[in-house]
XYZ file of C-alpha atoms in Angstrom:
583
model
C -119.463 -34.908 3.860
C -119.591 -35.148 8.000
C -123.370 -35.057 9.025
C -124.467 -35.263 12.343
C -127.182 -38.423 12.968
C -129.929 -36.247 12.737
C -128.560 -34.808 9.697
C -128.395 -37.846 7.888
C -131.607 -39.156 9.057
C -133.748 -36.643 7.727
C -131.085 -36.917 4.431
C -132.031 -40.735 4.196
C -135.658 -40.414 4.330
C -135.460 -37.944 1.788
C -133.203 -40.087 -0.342
C -136.366 -43.099 -0.021
C -138.500 -40.548 -1.125
C -140.753 -39.474 1.933
C -142.193 -36.092 1.420
C -143.970 -36.280 5.068
C -143.690 -37.557 8.333
C -145.929 -37.564 11.466
C -144.641 -36.978 14.697
C -144.640 -35.713 18.235
C -141.342 -34.191 20.117
C -140.014 -35.034 22.982
C -136.242 -35.140 24.722
C -134.479 -37.444 23.254
C -135.438 -36.350 19.626
C -134.429 -33.295 20.116
C -131.846 -32.985 17.960
C -133.883 -35.201 15.135
C -136.712 -32.174 15.796
C -134.250 -29.431 15.086
C -133.058 -30.802 12.181
C -136.391 -31.065 10.766
C -136.527 -27.402 11.547
C -133.445 -26.863 9.220
C -134.725 -29.028 6.698
C -138.171 -27.876 6.771
C -138.405 -26.904 3.036
C -137.530 -30.471 2.165
C -139.830 -32.683 4.201
C -143.349 -31.682 6.112
C -143.679 -32.851 9.665
C -147.368 -33.124 10.882
C -147.740 -32.328 14.731
C -150.176 -34.812 15.868
C -152.500 -34.519 19.016
C -151.040 -38.056 20.189
C -148.093 -40.350 18.962
C -150.695 -43.169 18.332
C -152.309 -40.790 15.842
C -148.883 -40.567 14.227
C -148.702 -43.901 13.257
C -152.574 -44.007 12.120
C -151.891 -41.133 10.117
C -149.080 -42.746 8.445
C -150.363 -46.071 8.015
C -153.353 -44.008 6.317
C -150.522 -42.219 4.150
C -149.167 -45.909 2.913
C -152.685 -47.119 2.831
C -154.015 -45.074 0.352
C -151.026 -44.541 -1.288
C -148.447 -47.954 -1.249
C -145.951 -45.893 -0.628
C -144.327 -46.119 2.859
C -145.494 -44.394 6.025
C -143.393 -42.524 8.539
C -143.773 -41.626 12.175
C -141.629 -40.377 14.757
C -141.685 -40.191 19.026
C -139.560 -39.792 21.634
C -138.397 -42.444 23.747
C -140.339 -44.154 26.952
C -144.050 -43.420 26.829
C -144.094 -41.684 23.428
C -142.395 -44.854 21.592
C -145.314 -47.230 23.777
C -147.651 -44.897 22.725
C -146.825 -45.617 18.837
C -147.114 -49.898 19.621
C -151.187 -49.937 18.591
C -150.733 -47.821 15.417
C -147.834 -50.265 14.512
C -149.528 -53.226 15.434
C -152.747 -52.041 13.420
C -150.308 -51.935 10.479
C -149.211 -55.272 11.011
C -151.942 -57.030 10.807
C -153.042 -55.316 7.946
C -149.325 -55.103 5.883
C -149.324 -51.594 5.849
C -145.141 -50.384 4.735
C -144.160 -48.269 8.173
C -141.166 -46.745 9.384
C -141.364 -46.258 13.094
C -138.697 -43.814 14.608
C -138.402 -44.158 17.716
C -135.555 -41.752 20.068
C -133.744 -43.267 23.075
C -131.616 -42.315 25.847
C -127.885 -42.145 24.894
C -126.269 -45.432 24.868
C -124.209 -45.054 27.894
C -127.638 -45.058 29.916
C -129.340 -47.891 28.100
C -130.457 -50.472 30.121
C -130.584 -48.723 33.443
C -134.041 -47.596 34.137
C -133.174 -44.441 32.789
C -135.651 -41.677 32.986
C -138.266 -42.374 29.925
C -136.416 -45.520 29.206
C -138.220 -48.181 27.860
C -136.769 -51.785 25.681
C -138.836 -50.783 22.456
C -136.929 -53.004 20.538
C -138.216 -55.823 23.034
C -141.710 -54.674 23.202
C -142.118 -53.907 19.139
C -140.706 -57.125 18.065
C -143.443 -59.103 18.227
C -145.753 -56.524 15.784
C -142.733 -55.444 13.676
C -141.123 -57.428 10.409
C -137.893 -55.857 11.992
C -136.295 -53.317 14.077
C -132.741 -51.839 14.695
C -130.924 -50.069 17.614
C -128.556 -47.812 16.496
C -125.312 -47.528 18.719
C -122.930 -46.289 15.896
C -123.736 -43.322 13.791
C -121.758 -44.582 10.998
C -124.130 -47.366 10.885
C -127.501 -45.182 10.437
C -127.333 -44.662 7.030
C -127.546 -48.584 6.103
C -130.119 -49.021 8.361
C -132.423 -46.276 6.962
C -131.916 -47.797 3.580
C -132.510 -51.658 5.348
C -135.448 -50.428 6.553
C -137.430 -48.998 4.020
C -136.600 -52.777 1.848
C -137.423 -54.750 4.909
C -140.826 -52.169 4.998
C -141.372 -53.091 1.125
C -140.797 -55.767 0.084
C -142.259 -59.597 0.221
C -145.515 -59.036 2.077
C -145.152 -55.703 3.149
C -145.064 -54.224 6.887
C -144.187 -52.086 9.610
C -140.232 -51.599 10.989
C -139.103 -49.952 13.853
C -135.434 -47.676 14.457
C -134.331 -47.150 17.487
C -131.894 -44.005 17.535
C -130.385 -43.120 20.771
C -129.692 -39.682 21.759
C -126.321 -39.466 21.254
C -126.140 -41.137 17.920
C -128.771 -38.182 16.975
C -125.842 -35.861 17.568
C -122.636 -37.658 16.970
C -121.472 -37.139 13.009
C -120.320 -39.145 10.567
C -119.259 -39.538 6.922
C -123.060 -39.386 4.533
C -122.753 -41.045 1.449
C -125.887 -40.595 -1.012
C -127.206 -43.526 -2.417
C -130.160 -44.389 -4.382
C -134.211 -44.675 -3.232
C -134.381 -48.689 -2.865
C -136.765 -50.187 -4.592
C -138.404 -53.307 -3.945
C -139.215 -54.176 -7.804
C -135.647 -54.234 -8.941
C -132.631 -55.266 -7.385
C -129.922 -53.014 -6.095
C -127.502 -51.700 -8.933
C -123.823 -50.861 -8.914
C -124.357 -47.415 -8.110
C -126.644 -48.235 -5.144
C -124.757 -47.626 -1.983
C -125.872 -50.183 0.041
C -124.219 -52.738 2.507
C -123.776 -56.540 1.719
C -126.651 -57.069 3.700
C -129.098 -54.449 2.141
C -127.957 -55.868 -0.866
C -128.921 -58.945 0.048
C -132.343 -57.873 1.083
C -132.739 -56.234 -2.387
C -132.070 -59.332 -3.800
C -134.253 -61.019 -2.288
C -137.214 -59.522 -3.948
C -135.918 -61.370 -6.767
C -136.344 -65.010 -5.853
C -138.727 -67.080 -7.432
C -140.818 -69.001 -4.658
C -142.987 -70.707 -6.888
C -142.415 -72.986 -10.064
C -143.545 -73.998 -13.429
C -145.300 -76.699 -12.661
C -147.426 -74.698 -9.709
C -148.624 -72.329 -12.672
C -149.711 -75.208 -14.543
C -151.959 -76.946 -12.144
C -152.832 -73.821 -10.872
C -154.573 -73.120 -14.922
C -155.854 -76.925 -14.277
C -157.948 -76.510 -11.347
C -159.326 -73.743 -13.192
C -160.139 -74.955 -16.178
C -162.164 -77.911 -14.698
C -163.774 -76.047 -12.518
C -167.648 -75.997 -12.367
C -168.226 -73.479 -9.480
C -165.305 -71.615 -9.510
C -165.649 -68.718 -6.608
C -162.690 -66.088 -6.166
C -161.855 -64.946 -2.668
C -159.842 -61.462 -2.735
C -157.743 -60.089 0.358
C -155.656 -56.765 0.711
C -152.769 -58.516 -1.153
C -154.513 -57.980 -4.573
C -154.602 -54.248 -3.664
C -150.941 -54.734 -2.239
C -149.956 -55.715 -5.315
C -151.667 -53.815 -7.738
C -153.229 -56.839 -9.204
C -157.285 -55.340 -9.858
C -156.901 -55.724 -13.390
C -156.133 -59.637 -13.186
C -158.328 -59.987 -10.541
C -161.290 -58.685 -13.047
C -159.772 -60.504 -15.832
C -159.571 -64.020 -14.025
C -163.200 -63.306 -12.854
C -164.773 -62.210 -16.410
C -163.101 -65.451 -18.023
C -164.340 -67.918 -15.465
C -167.745 -65.616 -15.167
C -167.155 -66.557 -11.421
C -167.862 -64.646 -8.647
C -165.090 -62.482 -6.594
C -166.236 -62.263 -2.761
C -164.435 -59.856 -0.731
C -162.611 -59.488 2.698
C -162.710 -56.472 4.135
C -159.255 -55.238 3.196
C -160.045 -56.758 -0.300
C -162.975 -53.842 -1.043
C -162.096 -52.088 -4.051
C -159.917 -54.850 -5.731
C -162.906 -55.193 -8.359
C -165.156 -52.129 -8.501
C -168.144 -52.449 -6.149
C -170.947 -52.616 -8.393
C -169.590 -54.702 -10.845
C -171.965 -57.821 -11.795
C -169.500 -60.435 -10.965
C -168.715 -58.891 -7.431
C -170.546 -60.360 -4.570
C -169.365 -58.370 -1.754
C -168.334 -58.815 1.591
C -167.798 -62.794 2.745
C -167.717 -63.388 6.160
C -169.203 -63.129 9.515
C -171.026 -59.602 7.972
C -170.752 -61.288 4.590
C -173.446 -60.721 2.089
C -175.931 -63.935 1.016
C -174.170 -64.346 -2.373
C -170.906 -64.082 -0.954
C -171.482 -66.750 1.817
C -173.515 -68.957 -0.087
C -171.357 -68.760 -3.053
C -168.619 -69.925 -1.188
C -170.305 -73.099 0.343
C -171.971 -74.152 -2.750
C -168.121 -73.947 -4.568
C -166.173 -76.814 -5.888
C -162.813 -74.599 -6.491
C -162.742 -71.626 -4.195
C -158.923 -69.290 -5.167
C -158.097 -67.350 -2.229
C -155.923 -64.118 -4.045
C -153.975 -62.263 -1.382
C -155.964 -63.173 1.643
C -155.316 -65.007 4.956
C -158.856 -66.897 5.880
C -158.819 -64.866 8.873
C -161.585 -66.245 11.543
C -164.008 -63.438 10.491
C -164.261 -64.943 7.422
C -164.125 -68.320 7.616
C -166.312 -68.620 10.904
C -166.204 -72.242 11.882
C -163.206 -73.221 9.879
C -164.248 -77.278 9.805
C -167.535 -76.299 7.657
C -165.708 -73.540 5.461
C -166.239 -73.930 1.911
C -166.281 -77.877 2.672
C -167.477 -79.310 -1.202
C -164.701 -76.808 -2.595
C -160.881 -77.182 -3.540
C -158.960 -74.858 -2.245
C -155.963 -72.777 -4.301
C -154.062 -70.248 -2.524
C -152.142 -67.319 -3.663
C -150.021 -65.662 -1.640
C -146.912 -63.704 -1.532
C -146.277 -64.858 2.281
C -145.447 -68.489 2.123
C -146.095 -68.554 6.083
C -149.712 -68.209 5.323
C -150.206 -71.416 3.415
C -152.173 -74.153 5.473
C -152.598 -71.987 8.412
C -156.180 -71.500 8.783
C -157.196 -73.504 6.450
C -155.782 -76.293 4.425
C -155.174 -75.758 0.895
C -155.364 -78.475 -2.660
C -152.927 -76.548 -3.810
C -150.701 -73.297 -4.191
C -148.433 -70.899 -5.632
C -146.473 -68.375 -3.244
C -145.154 -65.440 -4.819
C -146.473 -61.766 -6.025
C -150.025 -62.731 -6.851
C -150.101 -59.542 -9.712
C -147.149 -61.813 -11.447
C -148.393 -65.290 -10.601
C -152.103 -64.120 -11.774
C -150.668 -62.643 -15.214
C -148.934 -66.119 -15.882
C -151.931 -68.101 -14.601
C -154.008 -65.968 -17.222
C -151.373 -66.756 -19.947
C -152.247 -70.551 -19.960
C -156.547 -69.912 -19.656
C -158.126 -69.720 -23.012
C -160.523 -66.720 -23.403
C -163.437 -68.069 -21.625
C -164.042 -71.183 -19.175
C -167.082 -72.641 -19.219
C -168.902 -72.715 -15.825
C -172.480 -73.647 -14.134
C -173.494 -71.383 -11.747
C -176.910 -70.878 -14.056
C -177.824 -67.943 -12.260
C -177.747 -68.688 -8.701
C -175.383 -65.964 -8.118
C -177.705 -63.096 -9.626
C -180.421 -64.529 -7.144
C -178.345 -64.236 -4.071
C -177.479 -61.363 -4.816
C -181.124 -59.852 -4.637
C -180.466 -60.562 -0.636
C -178.636 -57.541 0.238
C -179.133 -55.863 3.943
C -181.805 -53.029 2.224
C -184.098 -52.647 4.807
C -184.072 -49.471 6.681
C -184.825 -51.293 9.661
C -185.664 -48.284 12.545
C -186.614 -45.860 10.180
C -189.612 -48.093 8.357
C -192.062 -48.508 11.567
C -194.803 -47.141 11.445
C -195.218 -43.650 12.752
C -194.630 -41.108 10.800
C -191.578 -39.397 12.190
C -190.004 -42.709 12.174
C -190.087 -42.906 8.848
C -187.750 -40.289 8.333
C -185.199 -41.374 10.403
C -181.526 -41.187 9.161
C -180.574 -45.179 8.338
C -176.748 -45.548 8.181
C -177.182 -46.787 4.354
C -178.882 -43.620 3.457
C -176.209 -41.289 5.669
C -173.612 -43.527 3.490
C -175.083 -43.458 -0.098
C -175.705 -39.753 0.147
C -172.379 -38.861 0.925
C -170.974 -41.041 -1.616
C -172.861 -39.109 -4.095
C -172.310 -35.728 -2.999
C -168.125 -36.591 -2.917
C -168.343 -37.992 -5.816
C -166.484 -41.803 -7.456
C -163.060 -40.747 -6.427
C -163.225 -40.342 -2.703
C -161.176 -42.227 0.227
C -163.625 -43.209 2.579
C -161.956 -44.341 6.054
C -163.291 -45.909 9.026
C -162.781 -47.064 12.440
C -164.118 -50.049 13.938
C -167.892 -51.452 14.730
C -171.043 -51.241 13.373
C -170.238 -48.198 10.949
C -167.599 -49.996 9.711
C -169.255 -52.656 8.571
C -172.178 -50.640 7.036
C -169.583 -48.298 4.969
C -168.250 -51.841 3.865
C -171.536 -52.936 2.498
C -172.685 -49.267 1.216
C -169.593 -47.055 0.211
C -169.619 -48.238 -3.468
C -165.420 -48.748 -3.870
C -164.951 -48.227 -7.308
C -161.267 -48.629 -7.286
C -158.247 -49.687 -4.695
C -157.337 -47.729 -1.907
C -160.488 -46.319 -1.408
C -161.640 -47.369 1.316
C -159.535 -47.727 4.815
C -159.844 -49.612 7.746
C -158.849 -51.512 10.632
C -158.794 -55.115 9.432
C -156.907 -57.364 11.331
C -156.539 -55.645 14.638
C -159.656 -53.843 14.461
C -158.641 -50.962 16.151
C -160.790 -48.185 17.885
C -159.607 -44.931 17.088
C -157.395 -45.455 14.101
C -159.997 -43.524 11.884
C -158.887 -39.769 12.509
C -155.178 -40.573 11.679
C -155.407 -42.421 9.135
C -158.315 -39.915 7.589
C -155.473 -37.491 7.711
C -152.626 -39.053 6.610
C -154.753 -40.255 3.479
C -155.759 -36.315 3.119
C -152.273 -35.455 3.286
C -151.313 -37.802 0.837
C -153.880 -37.521 -1.770
C -154.783 -33.627 -1.434
C -157.144 -33.582 -4.905
C -158.971 -36.791 -3.869
C -162.100 -36.116 -1.124
C -161.449 -38.050 1.777
C -164.365 -38.829 4.444
C -164.240 -40.591 7.767
C -167.155 -42.395 8.714
C -166.698 -43.021 12.613
C -169.177 -43.939 15.617
C -169.601 -41.955 18.934
C -167.592 -44.651 20.374
C -164.417 -44.424 18.633
C -164.865 -41.032 18.062
C -164.153 -40.164 22.015
C -160.933 -42.000 21.577
C -159.182 -39.448 18.810
C -161.305 -36.417 18.644
C -158.167 -34.408 19.765
C -157.100 -34.752 16.362
C -159.468 -32.330 14.763
C -156.820 -29.747 15.983
C -154.036 -31.434 13.661
C -156.927 -30.898 10.902
C -157.566 -27.333 11.868
C -153.510 -26.011 12.298
C -152.966 -27.555 8.901
C -156.216 -27.213 7.287
C -156.385 -30.854 6.204
C -160.130 -30.746 4.348
C -161.244 -33.947 5.896
C -165.202 -34.603 6.212
C -166.025 -36.263 9.508
C -169.307 -37.722 9.519
C -170.240 -39.493 13.325
C -173.000 -42.211 13.434
C -173.989 -40.626 17.119
C -176.275 -43.543 18.863
C -174.821 -43.125 22.322
C -173.832 -46.429 22.605
C -171.444 -48.980 21.561
C -173.095 -50.040 19.043
C -171.571 -53.170 17.958
C -171.022 -54.271 21.563
C -174.671 -53.971 22.252
C -175.808 -55.725 19.015
C -173.705 -58.829 20.446
C -175.201 -57.684 24.271
C -178.882 -57.917 22.791
C -178.786 -61.170 20.320
C -176.545 -63.447 22.798
C -176.446 -61.894 26.551
C -180.241 -61.498 26.980
C -180.398 -57.784 26.558
C -178.179 -57.321 29.605
C -176.427 -54.048 27.984
C -173.544 -54.169 30.380
C -170.916 -50.577 30.333
C -171.677 -49.885 26.824
C -174.394 -46.906 26.799
C -172.535 -43.673 26.665
C -174.544 -41.165 28.583
C -171.713 -38.698 28.914
C -170.111 -37.854 25.486
C -169.635 -34.652 24.665
C -171.980 -32.589 21.825
C -170.001 -33.017 18.951
C -170.997 -30.084 17.592
C -169.849 -28.191 20.203
C -166.245 -30.070 20.303
C -165.572 -29.065 16.839
C -166.753 -25.561 17.269
C -164.376 -25.383 20.190
C -161.628 -26.832 17.448
C -162.619 -24.215 14.634
C -164.200 -26.336 12.849
C -167.554 -26.229 11.109
C -169.980 -28.419 12.668
C -173.699 -29.928 11.618
C -176.341 -32.252 13.236
C -178.689 -34.197 11.071
C -181.685 -35.705 12.890
C -183.489 -37.159 9.663
C -182.966 -37.319 6.229
C -184.401 -34.009 4.749
C -181.630 -32.276 7.911
C -179.028 -34.441 6.712
C -179.202 -33.715 3.136
C -179.091 -29.884 4.252
C -176.109 -30.242 6.373
C -174.490 -32.340 3.737
C -174.561 -29.782 1.076
C -172.928 -27.120 3.565
C -170.352 -29.640 5.176
C -169.705 -30.000 1.042
C -168.916 -26.379 0.963
C -166.660 -26.405 3.658
C -164.591 -29.170 2.615
C -164.404 -27.885 -1.165
C -162.933 -24.618 0.261
C -160.414 -26.358 2.500
C -161.681 -26.567 5.653
C -162.385 -29.448 7.717
C -166.097 -29.832 8.544
C -168.061 -32.093 11.269
C -172.055 -33.982 11.062
C -173.303 -35.388 14.084
C -175.400 -38.211 12.499
C -178.296 -39.259 14.870
C -179.417 -42.626 14.264
C -181.179 -45.239 16.570
C -179.558 -47.066 19.213
C -181.017 -50.481 18.244
C -180.233 -50.283 14.725
C -178.313 -53.669 13.696
C -175.880 -54.675 11.624
C -176.985 -57.247 8.954
C -176.175 -59.907 8.027
C -174.679 -61.701 10.774
C -173.416 -64.686 11.243
C -173.051 -66.152 14.872
C -169.618 -67.514 16.628
C -169.391 -70.865 16.098
C -171.916 -71.315 13.204
C -170.955 -71.872 9.544
C -171.698 -68.834 6.934
C -174.075 -69.312 5.105
C -176.041 -69.405 8.427
C -176.866 -66.112 8.676
C -179.144 -63.726 10.885
C -180.810 -61.703 7.599
C-alpha cells in the first residue's frame, strides 16, 4: 500500500498500540495533523495550551500506565518547547516518543523560518533521536523508536520529520507491535537494526555467581535495609520487593520515585529517604550493615553527604542500568539486569525467613513522624483551625479513595504529598523527581486521567507552580477531563522561602507572590468549578462539593489557603549526613 509519510506515521503509532497523542499544531506538521483529522476515529489527539504541557501529559500517561507516551510539536519553537518535558521524562526513566516537524529537507541547515537543530538540542536528554530524510525509512524508525524507548532502562526518544517527508509517499507494510519482553519473531516486519535492538533485551548482563553472591550477602546481614527506587515500579517488581522485605524483616526506605513500590501502610515501609526523609529511613540506613539499593540511583537528594552515607554498610546494588553502578556511591557487589527477574532469582536462593537483629529500633524511629501541625498549633483560637497541608492531603485521599492517583508539581507541597499521601500501590504517585520541574503537574495529571478514566486523579500544586501551567485548565474543560486541583496557596515560593529562612538570614529575595490572580475567579473563567478554603471546616465542605463535580465528570479546583511560613520537616541541611536532620 502506498501511503504518505503522515499516514505511515499514524499507522505506525496505531501499530504500536498508541490510542492518544498530546500536541499542538504548526506549519511543519500540517500534513500530520490533516492525517490525524482523517484518522480521528482510530487515534485521539488532545490539544494542549503549550507544547511543554504536551510532553508532560505524555509523561503522565506513561508513568501511570507503563505504556509509551506520545507528543507532537511543530518545528522551531514548538520543538524547543518540548525539551523541558523530554528532559523531565529522561531523568525519571519514563518511556516517551516525541515527534517534531521540521522544515523540508532542502531547507535544512539554512536558518530557514522556524528551523532549529532539534536533534542536536535534544541529544543530551534523549536515549536516541532520528532525523527522517527518506520517507521509505519512516516506518522502521517508528518501530525502532518504540523499542528504544521501552528497552532496558526506559526513556524518551525523538523523531524529527521534515515537512516534505510527511507529504511524500512510500510502501507501507503492516507489522506487529514491538514487545520489549520478547525478541523479534519471523513475522515481525523489522529491519535488521530494529531486530538487533529487540534482541538486546534478551542479553543477560548478570551471572549465576552474581545471584549467589547477592543471596549470600542477604543471608549474612544482621541489619539489612532495602532502598527502593523508581526502577522497582518500572519493572513491576513491587511484590518481589515486599517478599524480600518480609523474609528479612528489613525496613524499606523509598526514594521519591519509589513511592508506591511497597504499600505505604506496610509495617516494614519506613517512607521517604534523604533530604526530607523520615527519621526511621535515614537512621536505619546509617545503622545498617547491608544496604540493598533496588532500581535506585543514589541521587544527591538521597545521599546528601556521600562520604558519610551508609558508612557502616556493605552496598548491594540491583539495577538494569550498568552505568549507575559505582556512579555516585561505591558498591560492594551488584547485579545488573531487570530487577523483577533478578529479585525472583535471589528469592529462590533464600530461606523463607532470615534472622536479623533490628530489635524494635525501627518501630521506635517510626514514631518520629512530622506530625505537628506547626502553624495550626499556636495558642489563639483562629490559628487552631488553620489549614495544614497534612490535613488537606489526608482528607483528600480519604474522600477520593484508595485507587486515587496523586500528581504533584515541585516544592513544599510535593514533599508534603510524598509524606502524607497514602500510596498503596505502584503508579499511584507521580512527581518530577530528577529534574524537579515546576509546571509538570497539570499536564501530567491530565495525561494520567486520560489514561486511567476510572481512577480518581488529584493534582497537589503550589501557587508558584500553578501560575506556570494554569492555562491547561482550558484543556481540562475542552475535553471534560475530571481532575481535582488542590492549590496550596501561601502567596510565596514556599521551598525557596524555607531555605532563605534557614540559610540566608531571612532575606526573602523575590520569593513573595503578591501579584498572583484569584485562582477561584481564574478557574471560573475557564469554566471549571472552583472553591476556596481557609480553615478545616470550610475545606471539608468544599471537598465534598468538588468531589461531587469530579464524580459528575467535571474538573474542579480548591484554593487552599495555608500559612506562608509553614515548613517541610524533617530536613537535612546541605552537606550534612542524612541522620543529622532538622525536625
